[in-house]
């Protein structure tokens, strides 16, 4: 059968309710009948559908023009069949879910904890800043500042009000030293080498108050000097001890201004007693040499400590810090040496006597034996020179030595039973006494030792 003669009615799946136009695009199949529809209803719909006009060829546009349309507002695009059972497209949703696994729970928990921690920390910092509070670390509470009197802190607290720092200027140079108050009248004891050549002396107390002081008297042989301040109230003199009571190993405290660091406190022990030392001698004629029967201590003492007190466990002065044995200056001869644990102090018994004389007369007296010593002698002991100055006798006529029976050429080996090894050491042992004291000398003469008794004489110091 040819195409032009086809007169069969339209296929049943083209049927639509009356009055609706089929505007489906070419190639889109019609929706299937609704599941469960009665066969009679389907047949009725088919019967109601108009037949194509006779003679209309398949694909003839005239036949299509007779199909009714929805009206002027019809959507130009095709719509899905509202009477169909399912939509035109189906979405593949994959396999059905298996529920939440354990790793998901752990991941969610960790994430929640981290998030909560971050939020909590931020809120805490924000609250800290907004509340103006400070972070405080654990700390011990305030305790009593009192210390046992015999402790280093207790000794320092007792002594510091009576210790002063001296600043000295004159002759184009300046120096710093230490001193301590002797009495309520304002007398202060220090070293001679601190104030020697001074034109101006300034005394600064532990409170920071500074006043000008005047020189009362000084003695180069003992390396001691006394200055005085006036118009200062509330002076606190230090208590003087007794250097005869000092034993090796006793604890001591030194106070001074090392390198101008005022009110510096150091502690140590007595390392030795009766240590003969000499200091000074810059003039070359021996007139400025100091002879000291010193207390040795390992309490750190440095330049600027000179003249400061050496205190015992009861805060009593037992010595005046005066000299140190510094390290060898091999690399830099101009550099000032520091402490190596060898400090020396003038015993307070000697300092007390000299200070009393300086306050009273402005000068100190020296005990003498009335002989001239051979300072070039290298043997053991101190030898009396064969001749004195200007050819005179080495033993002063009518002096203490002559009265005791000392002769030129005698070698003095002991003073009150203590050995002496040279002329300097003999002078030191003699000056450790007062004029008028009695003592015994052991001398070696013509190979025989003998003991001589004498009373010390007196000479004015320099």
CSV table of N, CA and C in Angstrom, one decimal, residues 82-183:
chain,number,residue,atom,x,y,z
A,82,UNK,N,0.4,15.2,32.3
A,82,UNK,CA,-0.1,15.2,33.7
A,82,UNK,C,-0.8,13.9,34.1
A,83,UNK,N,-1.2,13.2,33.0
A,83,UNK,CA,-1.9,11.9,33.3
A,83,UNK,C,-0.9,10.7,33.3
A,84,UNK,N,0.3,11.0,33.2
A,84,UNK,CA,1.3,9.9,33.2
A,84,UNK,C,1.6,9.5,34.6
A,85,UNK,N,2.1,8.2,34.8
A,85,UNK,CA,2.4,7.7,36.1
A,85,UNK,C,3.7,8.2,36.6
A,86,UNK,N,4.7,8.3,35.8
A,86,UNK,CA,6.1,8.7,36.2
A,86,UNK,C,6.5,9.9,35.4
A,87,UNK,N,7.5,10.7,35.9
A,87,UNK,CA,8.1,11.8,35.1
A,87,UNK,C,8.8,11.3,33.9
A,88,UNK,N,9.1,12.2,33.0
A,88,UNK,CA,9.8,11.9,31.8
A,88,UNK,C,11.2,11.4,32.1
A,89,UNK,N,11.9,12.0,33.1
A,89,UNK,CA,13.3,11.6,33.5
A,89,UNK,C,13.3,10.9,34.8
A,90,UNK,N,14.2,10.0,35.0
A,90,UNK,CA,14.4,9.2,36.2
A,90,UNK,C,15.8,9.6,36.7
A,91,UNK,N,16.0,9.9,38.0
A,91,UNK,CA,17.3,10.3,38.7
A,91,UNK,C,17.9,9.1,39.4
A,92,UNK,N,19.1,8.7,39.1
A,92,UNK,CA,19.8,7.6,39.7
A,92,UNK,C,20.4,8.1,41.0
A,93,UNK,N,19.8,7.7,42.1
A,93,UNK,CA,20.3,8.1,43.5
A,93,UNK,C,21.4,7.2,44.0
A,94,UNK,N,21.9,6.3,43.3
A,94,UNK,CA,23.0,5.4,43.8
A,94,UNK,C,22.4,4.4,44.7
A,95,UNK,N,23.4,3.7,45.4
A,95,UNK,CA,23.0,2.6,46.3
A,95,UNK,C,22.5,3.2,47.6
A,96,UNK,N,21.6,2.5,48.2
A,96,UNK,CA,21.0,3.0,49.5
A,96,UNK,C,22.1,3.1,50.5
A,97,UNK,N,22.1,4.2,51.4
A,97,UNK,CA,23.1,4.4,52.5
A,97,UNK,C,23.2,3.3,53.5
A,98,UNK,N,24.4,3.1,54.0
A,98,UNK,CA,24.6,2.1,55.0
A,98,UNK,C,24.6,2.6,56.5
A,99,UNK,N,24.3,3.9,56.7
A,99,UNK,CA,24.3,4.4,58.1
A,99,UNK,C,25.6,5.1,58.4
A,100,UNK,N,25.7,5.6,59.6
A,100,UNK,CA,27.0,6.3,60.1
A,100,UNK,C,27.9,5.3,60.6
A,101,UNK,N,29.1,5.3,60.1
A,101,UNK,CA,30.1,4.4,60.6
A,101,UNK,C,30.9,5.0,61.8
A,102,UNK,N,31.7,4.1,62.4
A,102,UNK,CA,32.5,4.5,63.6
A,102,UNK,C,33.5,5.6,63.3
A,103,UNK,N,34.2,5.5,62.2
A,103,UNK,CA,35.1,6.6,61.9
A,103,UNK,C,34.5,7.9,61.7
A,104,UNK,N,33.2,7.9,61.2
A,104,UNK,CA,32.5,9.2,61.1
A,104,UNK,C,32.3,9.8,62.5
A,105,UNK,N,31.9,8.9,63.4
A,105,UNK,CA,31.6,9.4,64.8
A,105,UNK,C,32.9,10.0,65.4
A,106,UNK,N,34.0,9.3,65.2
A,106,UNK,CA,35.3,9.7,65.8
A,106,UNK,C,35.7,11.1,65.2
A,107,UNK,N,35.6,11.2,63.9
A,107,UNK,CA,35.9,12.4,63.2
A,107,UNK,C,35.1,13.6,63.6
A,108,UNK,N,33.8,13.3,63.8
A,108,UNK,CA,32.9,14.3,64.2
A,108,UNK,C,33.2,14.8,65.6
A,109,UNK,N,33.5,13.8,66.5
A,109,UNK,CA,33.8,14.1,67.9
A,109,UNK,C,35.1,14.9,68.0
A,110,UNK,N,36.1,14.5,67.3
A,110,UNK,CA,37.4,15.3,67.3
A,110,UNK,C,37.2,16.7,66.8
A,111,UNK,N,36.5,16.8,65.7
A,111,UNK,CA,36.2,18.1,65.2
A,111,UNK,C,35.5,19.0,66.1
A,112,UNK,N,34.5,18.4,66.8
A,112,UNK,CA,33.7,19.2,67.8
A,112,UNK,C,34.5,19.6,68.9
A,113,UNK,N,35.4,18.7,69.4
A,113,UNK,CA,36.3,19.0,70.6
A,113,UNK,C,37.2,20.2,70.2
A,114,UNK,N,37.9,20.1,69.0
A,114,UNK,CA,38.8,21.1,68.6
A,114,UNK,C,38.1,22.5,68.5
A,115,UNK,N,36.9,22.4,67.8
A,115,UNK,CA,36.1,23.6,67.7
A,115,UNK,C,35.7,24.2,69.0
A,116,UNK,N,35.3,23.3,69.9
A,116,UNK,CA,34.9,23.8,71.2
A,116,UNK,C,36.0,24.4,72.0
A,117,UNK,N,37.2,23.7,71.9
A,117,UNK,CA,38.4,24.3,72.6
A,117,UNK,C,38.8,25.6,72.0
A,118,UNK,N,38.8,25.8,70.7
A,118,UNK,CA,39.2,27.0,70.1
A,118,UNK,C,38.2,28.1,70.5
A,119,UNK,N,37.0,27.8,70.5
A,119,UNK,CA,36.0,28.8,70.9
A,119,UNK,C,36.2,29.2,72.4
A,120,UNK,N,36.4,28.1,73.2
A,120,UNK,CA,36.6,28.4,74.6
A,120,UNK,C,37.8,29.3,74.9
A,121,UNK,N,38.9,29.0,74.2
A,121,UNK,CA,40.1,29.8,74.4
A,121,UNK,C,40.0,31.2,74.0
A,122,UNK,N,39.3,31.4,72.8
A,122,UNK,CA,39.0,32.7,72.4
A,122,UNK,C,38.2,33.5,73.3
A,123,UNK,N,37.1,32.8,73.8
A,123,UNK,CA,36.2,33.5,74.8
A,123,UNK,C,37.0,33.8,76.1
A,124,UNK,N,37.9,32.9,76.5
A,124,UNK,CA,38.7,33.2,77.7
A,124,UNK,C,39.6,34.4,77.5
A,125,UNK,N,40.3,34.4,76.4
A,125,UNK,CA,41.2,35.6,76.1
A,125,UNK,C,40.4,36.8,76.0
A,126,UNK,N,39.3,36.8,75.4
A,126,UNK,CA,38.5,38.0,75.2
A,126,UNK,C,38.0,38.4,76.6
A,127,UNK,N,37.6,37.5,77.4
A,127,UNK,CA,37.1,37.8,78.8
A,127,UNK,C,38.3,38.4,79.6
A,128,UNK,N,39.5,37.8,79.4
A,128,UNK,CA,40.7,38.3,80.1
A,128,UNK,C,41.0,39.8,79.8
A,129,UNK,N,40.9,40.1,78.5
A,129,UNK,CA,41.2,41.4,78.1
A,129,UNK,C,40.1,42.4,78.5
A,130,UNK,N,38.9,42.0,78.4
A,130,UNK,CA,37.8,42.9,78.7
A,130,UNK,C,37.6,43.1,80.2
A,131,UNK,N,38.1,42.1,81.0
A,131,UNK,CA,37.9,42.3,82.5
A,131,UNK,C,39.1,43.0,83.1
A,132,UNK,N,40.2,43.3,82.3
A,132,UNK,CA,41.4,44.0,82.7
A,132,UNK,C,42.1,43.3,83.9
A,133,UNK,N,42.0,42.0,83.9
A,133,UNK,CA,42.7,41.3,85.0
A,133,UNK,C,44.0,40.8,84.5
A,134,UNK,N,45.0,40.5,85.4
A,134,UNK,CA,46.3,40.1,85.0
A,134,UNK,C,46.5,38.6,85.3
A,135,UNK,N,47.3,37.9,84.5
A,135,UNK,CA,47.7,36.5,84.7
A,135,UNK,C,48.7,36.5,85.9
A,136,UNK,N,48.4,35.8,86.9
A,136,UNK,CA,49.3,35.7,88.0
A,136,UNK,C,49.8,34.3,88.2
A,137,UNK,N,51.1,34.1,88.3
A,137,UNK,CA,51.8,32.9,88.6
A,137,UNK,C,51.9,32.6,90.1
A,138,UNK,N,52.0,31.4,90.5
A,138,UNK,CA,52.1,31.0,91.9
A,138,UNK,C,53.4,31.7,92.5
A,139,UNK,N,53.2,32.3,93.7
A,139,UNK,CA,54.3,33.0,94.3
A,139,UNK,C,54.2,32.9,95.8
A,140,UNK,N,55.3,32.9,96.5
A,140,UNK,CA,55.3,32.9,98.0
A,140,UNK,C,54.8,34.2,98.5
A,141,UNK,N,54.1,34.1,99.6
A,141,UNK,CA,53.6,35.3,100.2
A,141,UNK,C,54.6,36.1,100.9
A,142,UNK,N,54.3,37.3,101.3
A,142,UNK,CA,55.2,38.2,102.0
A,142,UNK,C,55.5,37.7,103.4
A,143,UNK,N,56.8,37.6,103.7
A,143,UNK,CA,57.2,37.1,104.9
A,143,UNK,C,57.9,38.2,105.7
A,144,UNK,N,58.2,37.9,107.0
A,144,UNK,CA,58.9,38.9,107.8
A,144,UNK,C,60.3,39.1,107.2
A,145,UNK,N,60.7,40.4,107.2
A,145,UNK,CA,62.0,40.7,106.7
A,145,UNK,C,63.1,40.7,107.7
A,146,UNK,N,62.7,40.3,108.9
A,146,UNK,CA,63.7,40.2,110.0
A,146,UNK,C,64.7,39.1,109.8
A,147,UNK,N,65.9,39.2,110.2
A,147,UNK,CA,66.9,38.1,110.0
A,147,UNK,C,67.6,38.0,111.4
A,148,UNK,N,68.1,36.8,111.6
A,148,UNK,CA,68.9,36.5,112.8
A,148,UNK,C,70.0,37.5,112.9
A,149,UNK,N,70.3,38.0,114.0
A,149,UNK,CA,71.4,39.0,114.2
A,149,UNK,C,72.8,38.5,113.7
A,150,UNK,N,73.0,37.2,113.9
A,150,UNK,CA,74.3,36.6,113.6
A,150,UNK,C,74.4,36.2,112.1
A,151,UNK,N,73.3,36.3,111.3
A,151,UNK,CA,73.4,36.0,109.9
A,151,UNK,C,74.0,37.1,109.2
A,152,UNK,N,74.5,36.8,107.9
A,152,UNK,CA,75.1,37.9,107.1
A,152,UNK,C,74.1,39.0,106.9
A,153,UNK,N,72.9,38.7,106.6
A,153,UNK,CA,71.9,39.8,106.4
A,153,UNK,C,71.7,40.6,107.7
A,154,UNK,N,71.6,39.9,108.9
A,154,UNK,CA,71.5,40.6,110.1
A,154,UNK,C,72.7,41.5,110.5
A,155,UNK,N,73.9,41.0,110.2
A,155,UNK,CA,75.1,41.8,110.4
A,155,UNK,C,75.1,43.0,109.5
A,156,UNK,N,74.7,42.8,108.2
A,156,UNK,CA,74.7,43.9,107.3
A,156,UNK,C,73.7,45.0,107.7
A,157,UNK,N,72.5,44.5,108.1
A,157,UNK,CA,71.5,45.5,108.6
A,157,UNK,C,71.9,46.3,109.7
A,158,UNK,N,72.7,45.7,110.7
A,158,UNK,CA,73.1,46.4,111.8
A,158,UNK,C,74.2,47.4,111.5
A,159,UNK,N,75.1,47.0,110.6
A,159,UNK,CA,76.3,47.8,110.3
A,159,UNK,C,76.2,48.9,109.2
A,160,UNK,N,75.4,48.6,108.2
A,160,UNK,CA,75.3,49.5,107.1
A,160,UNK,C,75.0,51.0,107.4
A,161,UNK,N,74.2,51.3,108.4
A,161,UNK,CA,73.9,52.7,108.7
A,161,UNK,C,75.2,53.5,109.2
A,162,UNK,N,76.2,52.7,109.7
A,162,UNK,CA,77.4,53.4,110.2
A,162,UNK,C,78.6,53.3,109.2
A,163,UNK,N,78.3,52.8,107.9
A,163,UNK,CA,79.4,52.7,106.9
A,163,UNK,C,79.2,53.8,105.9
A,164,UNK,N,80.3,54.5,105.5
A,164,UNK,CA,80.2,55.6,104.5
A,164,UNK,C,81.1,55.3,103.3
A,165,UNK,N,80.8,56.0,102.2
A,165,UNK,CA,81.6,56.0,101.1
A,165,UNK,C,82.3,57.4,100.9
A,166,UNK,N,83.6,57.4,100.7
A,166,UNK,CA,84.4,58.6,100.6
A,166,UNK,C,84.8,58.9,99.1
A,167,UNK,N,84.5,60.1,98.6
A,167,UNK,CA,85.0,60.5,97.3
A,167,UNK,C,86.0,61.6,97.5
A,168,UNK,N,87.2,61.4,97.0
A,168,UNK,CA,88.3,62.3,97.3
A,168,UNK,C,88.8,62.9,96.0
A,169,UNK,N,89.1,64.2,96.0
A,169,UNK,CA,89.7,64.8,94.8
A,169,UNK,C,90.8,65.7,95.2
A,170,UNK,N,91.8,65.9,94.3
A,170,UNK,CA,92.9,66.8,94.6
A,170,UNK,C,94.1,66.4,93.8
A,171,UNK,N,94.9,67.4,93.4
A,171,UNK,CA,96.1,67.2,92.6
A,171,UNK,C,95.8,66.6,91.2
A,172,UNK,N,94.6,66.9,90.7
A,172,UNK,CA,94.2,66.4,89.4
A,172,UNK,C,93.8,65.0,89.3
A,173,UNK,N,93.6,64.4,90.5
A,173,UNK,CA,93.1,63.0,90.5
A,173,UNK,C,92.0,62.8,91.5
A,174,UNK,N,91.3,61.7,91.5
A,174,UNK,CA,90.2,61.4,92.4
A,174,UNK,C,90.3,60.0,92.8
A,175,UNK,N,89.7,59.6,93.9
A,175,UNK,CA,89.7,58.3,94.4
A,175,UNK,C,88.4,58.0,95.2
A,176,UNK,N,88.1,56.7,95.3
A,176,UNK,CA,87.0,56.3,96.1
A,176,UNK,C,87.4,55.3,97.2
A,177,UNK,N,86.9,55.5,98.4
A,177,UNK,CA,87.2,54.6,99.5
A,177,UNK,C,86.0,54.4,100.4
A,178,UNK,N,86.3,53.8,101.5
A,178,UNK,CA,85.2,53.5,102.5
A,178,UNK,C,85.7,53.9,103.9
A,179,UNK,N,84.8,54.1,104.8
A,179,UNK,CA,85.1,54.4,106.1
A,179,UNK,C,83.9,54.1,107.0
A,180,UNK,N,84.1,54.2,108.3
A,180,UNK,CA,82.9,53.9,109.2
A,180,UNK,C,83.0,54.9,110.4
A,181,UNK,N,81.8,55.1,111.0
A,181,UNK,CA,81.6,56.1,112.0
A,181,UNK,C,82.2,55.6,113.3
A,182,UNK,N,83.0,56.4,114.0
A,182,UNK,CA,83.6,56.1,115.3
A,182,UNK,C,82.8,56.5,116.5
A,183,UNK,N,82.2,57.7,116.4
A,183,UNK,CA,81.5,58.3,117.6
A,183,UNK,C,80.4,59.3,117.1
